[in-house]
Structure formats: structure tokens, C-alpha cells
mmCIF file of C-alpha atoms in Angstrom:
data_model
loop_
_atom_site.group_PDB
_atom_site.id
_atom_site.type_symbol
_atom_site.label_atom_id
_atom_site.label_comp_id
_atom_site.label_asym_id
_atom_site.label_seq_id
_atom_site.Cartn_x
_atom_site.Cartn_y
_atom_site.Cartn_z
ATOM 1 C CA MET M 1 34.693 18.083 -6.025
ATOM 2 C CA ALA M 2 34.872 14.408 -5.121
ATOM 3 C CA GLU M 3 32.615 11.775 -6.587
ATOM 4 C CA LEU M 4 32.089 8.140 -7.448
ATOM 5 C CA THR M 5 30.495 7.323 -10.755
ATOM 6 C CA ARG M 6 29.327 4.324 -12.744
ATOM 7 C CA ASN M 7 29.448 6.333 -15.959
ATOM 8 C CA PRO M 8 32.432 6.619 -18.294
ATOM 9 C CA ILE M 9 34.843 9.355 -17.235
ATOM 10 C CA ASP M 10 35.592 11.791 -20.043
ATOM 11 C CA PRO M 11 38.991 13.401 -19.474
ATOM 12 C CA GLY M 12 38.078 16.607 -21.288
ATOM 13 C CA SER M 13 34.977 17.164 -19.197
ATOM 14 C CA VAL M 14 36.817 16.511 -15.951
ATOM 15 C CA ILE M 15 39.605 18.917 -16.854
ATOM 16 C CA GLU M 16 37.060 21.552 -17.821
ATOM 17 C CA LYS M 17 35.637 21.433 -14.295
ATOM 18 C CA ALA M 18 38.978 22.418 -12.800
ATOM 19 C CA VAL M 19 39.942 25.228 -15.172
ATOM 20 C CA VAL M 20 39.500 28.693 -13.682
ATOM 21 C CA ALA M 21 40.449 32.023 -15.197
ATOM 22 C CA ASP M 22 43.020 33.085 -12.612
ATOM 23 C CA CYS M 23 44.862 29.758 -12.373
ATOM 24 C CA GLY M 24 47.684 29.312 -14.831
ATOM 25 C CA ALA M 25 48.330 25.664 -14.030
ATOM 26 C CA VAL M 26 46.149 22.581 -14.353
ATOM 27 C CA ALA M 27 47.659 19.209 -13.467
ATOM 28 C CA ALA M 28 45.860 15.979 -14.223
ATOM 29 C CA PHE M 29 46.272 12.265 -13.586
ATOM 30 C CA PHE M 30 44.147 9.574 -15.192
ATOM 31 C CA GLY M 31 44.306 5.920 -14.193
ATOM 32 C CA VAL M 32 43.495 3.746 -17.193
ATOM 33 C CA VAL M 33 42.687 0.043 -17.361
ATOM 34 C CA ARG M 34 45.601 -1.636 -19.102
ATOM 35 C CA ASP M 35 45.658 -4.872 -20.992
ATOM 36 C CA GLU M 36 48.112 -6.744 -18.788
ATOM 37 C CA ASN M 37 48.504 -7.468 -15.106
ATOM 38 C CA ASP M 38 50.950 -9.883 -13.505
ATOM 39 C CA GLY M 39 51.711 -11.466 -16.862
ATOM 40 C CA GLU M 40 48.081 -12.113 -17.739
ATOM 41 C CA CYS M 41 46.151 -10.421 -20.562
ATOM 42 C CA VAL M 42 43.289 -8.458 -19.054
ATOM 43 C CA ASP M 43 39.923 -8.239 -20.802
ATOM 44 C CA GLU M 44 38.019 -6.146 -18.283
ATOM 45 C CA MET M 45 38.378 -4.792 -14.765
ATOM 46 C CA GLU M 46 35.539 -4.481 -12.256
ATOM 47 C CA TYR M 47 35.726 -1.984 -9.428
ATOM 48 C CA HIS M 48 33.850 -2.490 -6.164
ATOM 49 C CA GLY M 49 33.775 -0.094 -3.249
ATOM 50 C CA PHE M 50 32.607 0.595 0.259
ATOM 51 C CA GLU M 51 30.904 3.547 -1.326
ATOM 52 C CA GLU M 52 29.962 5.679 1.645
ATOM 53 C CA MET M 53 33.451 5.465 3.102
ATOM 54 C CA ALA M 54 35.137 5.826 -0.286
ATOM 55 C CA LEU M 55 33.361 9.128 -0.770
ATOM 56 C CA ASP M 56 34.324 10.232 2.757
ATOM 57 C CA GLU M 57 37.968 9.466 1.959
ATOM 58 C CA LEU M 58 37.877 11.249 -1.401
ATOM 59 C CA ASN M 59 36.424 14.321 0.285
ATOM 60 C CA ALA M 60 39.120 14.148 2.956
ATOM 61 C CA ILE M 61 41.814 13.939 0.272
ATOM 62 C CA GLU M 62 40.402 17.035 -1.419
ATOM 63 C CA ASN M 63 40.359 18.924 1.882
ATOM 64 C CA ASP M 64 43.927 17.861 2.652
ATOM 65 C CA MET M 65 45.098 18.982 -0.778
ATOM 66 C CA LYS M 66 43.573 22.404 -0.231
ATOM 67 C CA SER M 67 45.143 22.759 3.185
ATOM 68 C CA LYS M 68 48.613 21.538 2.150
ATOM 69 C CA TRP M 69 48.916 23.461 -1.122
ATOM 70 C CA ALA M 70 47.589 26.709 -2.538
ATOM 71 C CA VAL M 71 45.366 24.953 -5.046
ATOM 72 C CA ARG M 72 42.023 26.206 -6.213
ATOM 73 C CA GLU M 73 39.843 23.592 -7.880
ATOM 74 C CA VAL M 74 40.188 19.891 -7.181
ATOM 75 C CA VAL M 75 38.323 17.184 -9.037
ATOM 76 C CA LEU M 76 38.591 13.604 -7.758
ATOM 77 C CA THR M 77 36.472 11.042 -9.564
ATOM 78 C CA HIS M 78 36.653 7.253 -9.214
ATOM 79 C CA ARG M 79 34.602 4.939 -11.350
ATOM 80 C CA LEU M 80 32.882 1.780 -10.128
ATOM 81 C CA GLY M 81 31.551 -1.143 -12.107
ATOM 82 C CA ARG M 82 33.010 -2.990 -15.065
ATOM 83 C CA LEU M 83 35.501 -1.224 -17.302
ATOM 84 C CA LYS M 84 37.133 -2.244 -20.554
ATOM 85 C CA VAL M 85 40.802 -1.819 -21.350
ATOM 86 C CA ARG M 86 41.671 1.839 -21.997
ATOM 87 C CA GLU M 87 38.773 3.169 -19.964
ATOM 88 C CA VAL M 88 39.502 5.664 -17.198
ATOM 89 C CA SER M 89 39.160 4.310 -13.676
ATOM 90 C CA VAL M 90 40.219 7.392 -11.738
ATOM 91 C CA ALA M 91 40.670 11.051 -12.563
ATOM 92 C CA ILE M 92 42.442 13.673 -10.477
ATOM 93 C CA VAL M 93 42.595 17.241 -11.735
ATOM 94 C CA VAL M 94 43.996 20.198 -9.807
ATOM 95 C CA SER M 95 44.321 23.842 -10.675
ATOM 96 C CA SER M 96 46.507 26.421 -9.003
ATOM 97 C CA PRO M 97 47.971 29.824 -9.883
ATOM 98 C CA HIS M 98 51.367 28.247 -10.569
ATOM 99 C CA ARG M 99 52.499 24.796 -11.634
ATOM 100 C CA LYS M 100 54.532 23.640 -8.626
ATOM 101 C CA GLU M 101 51.522 23.330 -6.325
ATOM 102 C CA ALA M 102 49.272 21.715 -8.910
ATOM 103 C CA LEU M 103 51.855 19.090 -9.868
ATOM 104 C CA GLU M 104 52.783 18.256 -6.287
ATOM 105 C CA ALA M 105 49.200 18.069 -5.074
ATOM 106 C CA CYS M 106 48.169 15.877 -7.986
ATOM 107 C CA ALA M 107 51.021 13.425 -7.396
ATOM 108 C CA TRP M 108 50.263 13.309 -3.691
ATOM 109 C CA ALA M 109 46.581 12.728 -4.326
ATOM 110 C CA ILE M 110 46.895 9.574 -6.413
ATOM 111 C CA GLU M 111 49.154 7.979 -3.824
ATOM 112 C CA ARG M 112 46.636 8.911 -1.166
ATOM 113 C CA VAL M 113 43.749 7.466 -3.206
ATOM 114 C CA LYS M 114 45.609 4.194 -3.578
ATOM 115 C CA ALA M 115 46.419 4.092 0.140
ATOM 116 C CA ARG M 116 43.093 5.036 1.676
ATOM 117 C CA VAL M 117 40.048 4.810 -0.580
ATOM 118 C CA PRO M 118 38.246 1.500 0.046
ATOM 119 C CA ILE M 119 37.885 0.294 -3.529
ATOM 120 C CA TRP M 120 38.875 -3.129 -4.849
ATOM 121 C CA LYS M 121 39.282 -4.326 -8.399
ATOM 122 C CA LYS M 122 38.656 -7.692 -9.947
ATOM 123 C CA GLU M 123 40.187 -8.577 -13.264
ATOM 124 C CA PHE M 124 38.571 -10.677 -15.959
ATOM 125 C CA TYR M 125 40.875 -12.501 -18.325
ATOM 126 C CA GLN M 126 40.509 -15.439 -20.684
ATOM 127 C CA GLY M 127 37.250 -16.528 -19.127
ATOM 128 C CA ARG M 128 38.610 -16.383 -15.585
ATOM 129 C CA GLU M 129 38.408 -13.784 -12.849
ATOM 130 C CA ARG M 130 40.486 -12.889 -9.826
ATOM 131 C CA TRP M 131 40.710 -10.131 -7.277
ATOM 132 C CA VAL M 132 43.783 -7.991 -7.774
ATOM 133 C CA GLU M 133 46.029 -8.280 -4.730
ATOM 134 C CA GLY M 134 46.040 -5.022 -2.896
ATOM 135 C CA ASN M 135 49.284 -3.777 -1.489
ATOM 136 C CA PRO M 136 49.542 -4.342 2.277
ATOM 137 C CA ALA M 137 52.251 -1.725 2.213
ATOM 138 C CA SER M 138 49.380 0.735 1.848
ATOM 139 C CA LEU M 139 48.748 0.204 5.533
ATOM 140 C CA GLU M 140 49.734 3.351 7.362
ATOM 141 C CA MET S 1 26.370 -5.405 22.684
ATOM 142 C CA ARG S 2 25.467 -5.777 19.023
ATOM 143 C CA VAL S 3 27.920 -4.820 16.291
ATOM 144 C CA THR S 4 27.471 -5.118 12.528
ATOM 145 C CA ALA S 5 30.298 -6.503 10.418
ATOM 146 C CA LEU S 6 30.543 -5.260 6.832
ATOM 147 C CA TYR S 7 32.150 -7.441 4.190
ATOM 148 C CA PHE S 8 33.537 -6.314 0.836
ATOM 149 C CA ALA S 9 35.198 -7.729 -2.243
ATOM 150 C CA MET S 10 36.807 -11.098 -1.658
ATOM 151 C CA MET S 11 35.484 -11.189 1.911
ATOM 152 C CA ARG S 12 31.959 -10.758 0.607
ATOM 153 C CA GLU S 13 32.478 -13.621 -1.823
ATOM 154 C CA LYS S 14 34.067 -15.794 0.840
ATOM 155 C CA THR S 15 31.270 -15.307 3.391
ATOM 156 C CA GLY S 16 28.384 -14.918 0.964
ATOM 157 C CA LEU S 17 27.289 -11.911 3.007
ATOM 158 C CA ASP S 18 27.590 -8.161 2.749
ATOM 159 C CA ARG S 19 26.819 -7.608 6.419
ATOM 160 C CA GLU S 20 25.908 -9.436 9.589
ATOM 161 C CA GLU S 21 25.132 -8.542 13.177
ATOM 162 C CA PHE S 22 26.907 -10.318 15.965
ATOM 163 C CA GLU S 23 27.174 -10.232 19.744
ATOM 164 C CA LEU S 24 30.248 -8.883 21.485
ATOM 165 C CA SER S 25 31.171 -8.297 25.108
ATOM 166 C CA GLU S 26 31.084 -4.702 26.305
ATOM 167 C CA GLY S 27 34.433 -3.019 25.802
ATOM 168 C CA ALA S 28 35.610 -5.448 23.121
ATOM 169 C CA THR S 29 38.288 -4.209 20.731
ATOM 170 C CA VAL S 30 38.425 -4.405 16.955
ATOM 171 C CA ARG S 31 40.942 -7.250 17.276
ATOM 172 C CA GLU S 32 38.648 -9.192 19.600
ATOM 173 C CA ALA S 33 35.703 -8.606 17.295
ATOM 174 C CA PHE S 34 37.600 -9.977 14.305
ATOM 175 C CA LEU S 35 38.787 -13.036 16.189
ATOM 176 C CA LYS S 36 35.207 -13.666 17.377
ATOM 177 C CA LEU S 37 33.933 -13.366 13.785
ATOM 178 C CA ASN S 38 36.669 -15.676 12.615
ATOM 179 C CA GLU S 39 35.212 -18.395 14.828
ATOM 180 C CA ILE S 40 32.022 -18.419 12.779
ATOM 181 C CA ARG S 41 33.334 -17.346 9.350
ATOM 182 C CA ASN S 42 36.515 -18.346 7.626
ATOM 183 C CA LEU S 43 38.137 -14.930 7.455
ATOM 184 C CA GLY S 44 41.718 -16.085 7.304
ATOM 185 C CA GLY S 45 42.544 -16.417 10.985
ATOM 186 C CA ALA S 46 44.667 -14.313 13.268
ATOM 187 C CA GLY S 47 47.379 -14.069 10.616
ATOM 188 C CA SER S 48 45.044 -11.995 8.499
ATOM 189 C CA LEU S 49 45.287 -9.237 11.081
ATOM 190 C CA GLU S 50 48.616 -8.348 9.531
ATOM 191 C CA ILE S 51 47.122 -7.449 6.177
ATOM 192 C CA LEU S 52 43.556 -6.447 6.952
ATOM 193 C CA ARG S 53 42.485 -2.990 7.958
ATOM 194 C CA PHE S 54 39.348 -2.121 9.840
ATOM 195 C CA ALA S 55 37.000 0.848 9.796
ATOM 196 C CA VAL S 56 34.613 1.624 12.614
ATOM 197 C CA ASN S 57 31.671 3.714 11.449
ATOM 198 C CA ARG S 58 33.548 4.565 8.248
ATOM 199 C CA THR S 59 36.769 5.654 9.913
ATOM 200 C CA PHE S 60 39.952 3.591 9.801
ATOM 201 C CA SER S 61 40.602 2.358 13.322
ATOM 202 C CA PRO S 62 43.478 0.529 15.034
ATOM 203 C CA LEU S 63 43.115 -3.005 16.328
ATOM 204 C CA ASP S 64 42.920 -1.821 19.912
ATOM 205 C CA ALA S 65 40.039 0.578 19.266
ATOM 206 C CA ILE S 66 37.114 -0.171 21.551
ATOM 207 C CA LEU S 67 33.744 -0.830 19.961
ATOM 208 C CA SER S 68 30.359 0.401 21.137
ATOM 209 C CA ASP S 69 26.875 -0.995 20.825
ATOM 210 C CA GLY S 70 25.502 -0.324 17.343
ATOM 211 C CA ASP S 71 28.896 0.225 15.689
ATOM 212 C CA GLU S 72 29.550 -0.852 12.120
ATOM 213 C CA LEU S 73 32.868 -2.658 11.695
ATOM 214 C CA ALA S 74 34.084 -2.821 8.109
ATOM 215 C CA ILE S 75 36.667 -5.497 7.362
ATOM 216 C CA VAL S 76 38.906 -3.898 4.750
ATOM 217 C CA PRO S 77 41.117 -6.228 2.680
ATOM 218 C CA PRO S 78 44.176 -4.595 1.055
ATOM 219 C CA ILE S 79 42.668 -2.043 -1.281
ATOM 220 C CA SER S 80 43.427 -1.913 -4.986
ATOM 221 C CA GLY S 81 41.652 1.143 -6.324
ATOM 222 C CA GLY S 82 43.114 4.108 -8.102
#
């Protein structure tokens, strides 16, 4: 399940979506807005996206995870809009019968999200704002 | 042919637009389209080609991809999601 949302992401609810009775492993990653970036104290972070394409890419990441690993449920959720420090910006949860696949797929997925999903973040700090420099190294 | 450029994030702020249609010669590439746009909008010049990515109809495309009439060309600055 891949989605974009403007609502707060609740980790417990997201994990619950991926838990299935015959899978003994659930691996999760949550990206959280932190209070510092490049030496500046961050007040809030605002996420903007090319939404149609971002959803296409999230769906593609889910499909790739299921073809590369024997995983069962995949939940990929990215939030858009303005977030406060400590709020969840992205959630990736994967279940599989055994832990190796879930852990590997989850780790792969966040790197893939950061490389391919067209979302940009702007930070707000001390009355100023700036776009966070994306990493050109994400170019394939 | 007519192609629509899509602007996001800092590009949207820089141009003041989220999209615009423009004319291109038949068979033009993504690179040629960007350089043509750069003549009318300050998009950072040819040097920006090293850090920008482009998506044609929502699919990442190389600079030498050929555009067709009606295509949407998204100019994708280095992404920072996740």
C-alpha cells in the first residue's frame, strides 16, 4: 500500500496495517523531522511534491520490493504539508515470514524513496525559510 | 509542437509558475527543451543540466529523450524527501 497524506502519520496504525498472522517479522522505518539541519535550529519542515509522479514512484518501489524479496505486506506513506519537529514525514513498514527479507527490503526502500520520489522539503527556522538542498548524488 | 513544462519547489518559486506551455521543434530532446525554456525563464542555465532531472509524462527520462506533441516535461530539482 503506497500513499501520500496530509494527515499526521501514526506509527502504530501504520505498523498494524502490515502485520499478518503468518509473517513472523515486521520491519519499520520512520523518518522524523529533527530540530537541526546544517547547523541551524529547525522550527518546522514543509514537504512539497509532484504528487501524481510521487505516487507512481511509491507504487513502483512497493512492486520492486515484492519482486526482489519474499515480503508480504508493504506500507509506504509519505506526508506532505507543514510538519513540526518530531512529526513523522515518511513511514515504511514491511512484513515477511522471516526477518532477513523484511529488514533488507525496508532498508532498500528508504534509499529508493530518497533517490526517486519527487518530493522537496523547505525548512523554517528563526523566521526564515530555505529549501533543503537535495543530493545530486541521488541521480542514477 | 506544444509541450507543457511543470515547475516544482524552488523552480516554482523562481518562475512564479507551476506550469506553462511552450513551442518546440518536432523531434526536440529534453535537453533542447530545457535550453529553450532557459531563454525565457531563469532556470540556472546549461550548468543546471548537471543537477536537474527531468520526467516526461511522469517518467524519469534522459536528456536525449525525444519529446512529442502534448508531452508534459517536469523539471525535477534534486529531491529531498524521505
